[in-house]
């Protein structure tokens, strides 16, 4: 221990107060936008008031209000017994989905197939859907004067026309509408 | 309150600093190890006693981790109905390395999806990313182990059981955002 201020309680426990002491800069609920930013990234920026290194910042984000966009198709009474009704979930061609570049954060529209009868390439099945939220920044960035809160409903889909598995997202009132977050800082 | 350090601002707000105050020990984004090994644990480890400080009790540590980039290994089976509709079922594929995980010890064990015949395929219920502090039933800690992976809820046909299995690293969750808080901080 080369520096710091020790504070004891009456039982002898102590805490060393150093520049790593934390404070809550900002917290609360945040309504997520319905559209992308001008550079086709997504999220809400919260100013830190100064510039900090990555390891001086802590961000916690949880999705709290969300919806999903999907279509369900039921075969019907598959064996005539009136008790077996298989169904599948598909991406909804009325919804706006995006893919996301994990390095840059840029989001690109992805169009779901139209579930056209007789056209197998238009049936984009959904394997799973779940809400996600995080602090989002490009991999190359190491100092920050603001924190970007990112959130979306994620879908693992089979893009039939591209013969590929993809992760796609819906945003705002079509995905994650609200998050709860906390931003911590040290070295202030 | 008979101990502590009181700090006031110009408007009369005051902060009582006691040993219970937290330090933001570490945070940011890290790359998870690229692969797992059957018979071993899997984690990103962060040392919280780098200068030989005493171990921290569980109650003095706060860890939050969120997955950032996710990969999955799935296959989809299309049932063509009357040459009009394509009812889909999802299964785990076998191109990635899958593991079950012992929740008490954190040890991974290889699990191999059965792709020998369609009737043996292991059906998927859901897939999603996870990341968490892997405590392994310890009560005091010198280091923090953070587990992350793509989590698959599957039906294991050959064993007739439902399982949670994982893929990790470049085949699962590549990056995490995390924050570690310490109370009764001893470092620096």
Coordinates of N, CA and C in Angstrom, one line a residue, chain A residues 1-2 19 23-25 27-28 35 38 45 49 59 64 67 77 82 85 90 112 114 117 123 130 140 143 169 172 178:
Chain A
X1 N 0.8 -1.2 0.0 CA 0.0 0.0 0.0 C 0.9 1.2 0.0
X2 N 0.9 2.0 -1.1 CA 1.7 3.2 -1.1 C 0.9 4.5 -0.9
X19 N -8.1 6.3 -5.5 CA -8.7 6.9 -6.7 C -9.7 5.9 -7.3
X23 N -18.3 6.3 -7.9 CA -19.5 7.1 -7.7 C -20.5 6.8 -8.8
X24 N -21.7 7.0 -8.6 CA -22.8 6.8 -9.6 C -22.9 8.1 -10.3
X25 N -22.6 8.1 -11.6 CA -22.7 9.3 -12.4 C -24.1 9.5 -12.9
X27 N -28.1 7.2 -13.5 CA -28.9 6.0 -13.4 C -30.3 6.3 -13.6
X28 N -31.1 5.3 -14.0 CA -32.5 5.5 -14.1 C -33.0 4.6 -15.3
X35 N -35.3 4.8 -34.1 CA -34.6 4.8 -35.4 C -33.1 4.9 -35.1
X38 N -27.5 9.0 -37.3 CA -27.2 9.4 -38.6 C -26.1 8.6 -39.2
X45 N -26.8 8.3 -26.1 CA -25.5 8.7 -25.6 C -25.7 9.4 -24.3
X49 N -19.2 14.1 -18.8 CA -18.7 15.3 -18.3 C -17.3 15.5 -18.4
X59 N -20.6 0.1 -16.5 CA -22.0 0.3 -17.0 C -22.8 -0.9 -16.8
X64 N -35.9 -3.8 -19.8 CA -37.1 -3.9 -18.8 C -38.4 -3.9 -19.5
X67 N -40.8 -6.0 -26.6 CA -41.8 -6.8 -27.4 C -41.0 -7.6 -28.4
X77 N -54.5 -29.8 -38.5 CA -54.6 -31.1 -38.0 C -53.8 -32.1 -38.8
X82 N -57.3 -34.7 -34.9 CA -57.8 -33.5 -34.2 C -57.0 -33.3 -32.9
X85 N -51.1 -30.5 -33.8 CA -51.0 -29.2 -34.6 C -49.6 -28.7 -34.5
X90 N -41.5 -17.8 -37.5 CA -40.8 -17.2 -38.6 C -40.6 -15.7 -38.4
X112 N -37.1 -9.7 -43.9 CA -37.6 -11.1 -43.6 C -38.3 -11.6 -44.9
X114 N -41.3 -13.4 -47.1 CA -42.8 -13.1 -47.0 C -43.6 -14.3 -46.8
X117 N -46.4 -18.9 -50.4 CA -46.8 -20.3 -50.7 C -46.0 -20.8 -51.9
X123 N -39.1 -18.4 -46.3 CA -39.5 -18.9 -45.0 C -38.3 -18.8 -44.1
X130 N -34.5 -13.1 -27.7 CA -34.2 -12.7 -26.4 C -33.8 -11.2 -26.4
X140 N -12.0 -0.2 -31.3 CA -10.8 0.6 -31.3 C -10.8 1.7 -30.2
X143 N -10.9 5.6 -24.8 CA -11.2 6.7 -23.9 C -12.6 7.2 -24.3
X169 N -32.0 -8.0 -35.3 CA -32.5 -7.2 -34.1 C -33.7 -6.4 -34.6
X172 N -36.3 -0.2 -30.4 CA -37.3 0.7 -29.9 C -38.6 0.1 -29.6
X178 N -37.5 0.0 -23.3 CA -37.0 0.7 -22.1 C -35.9 -0.1 -21.5

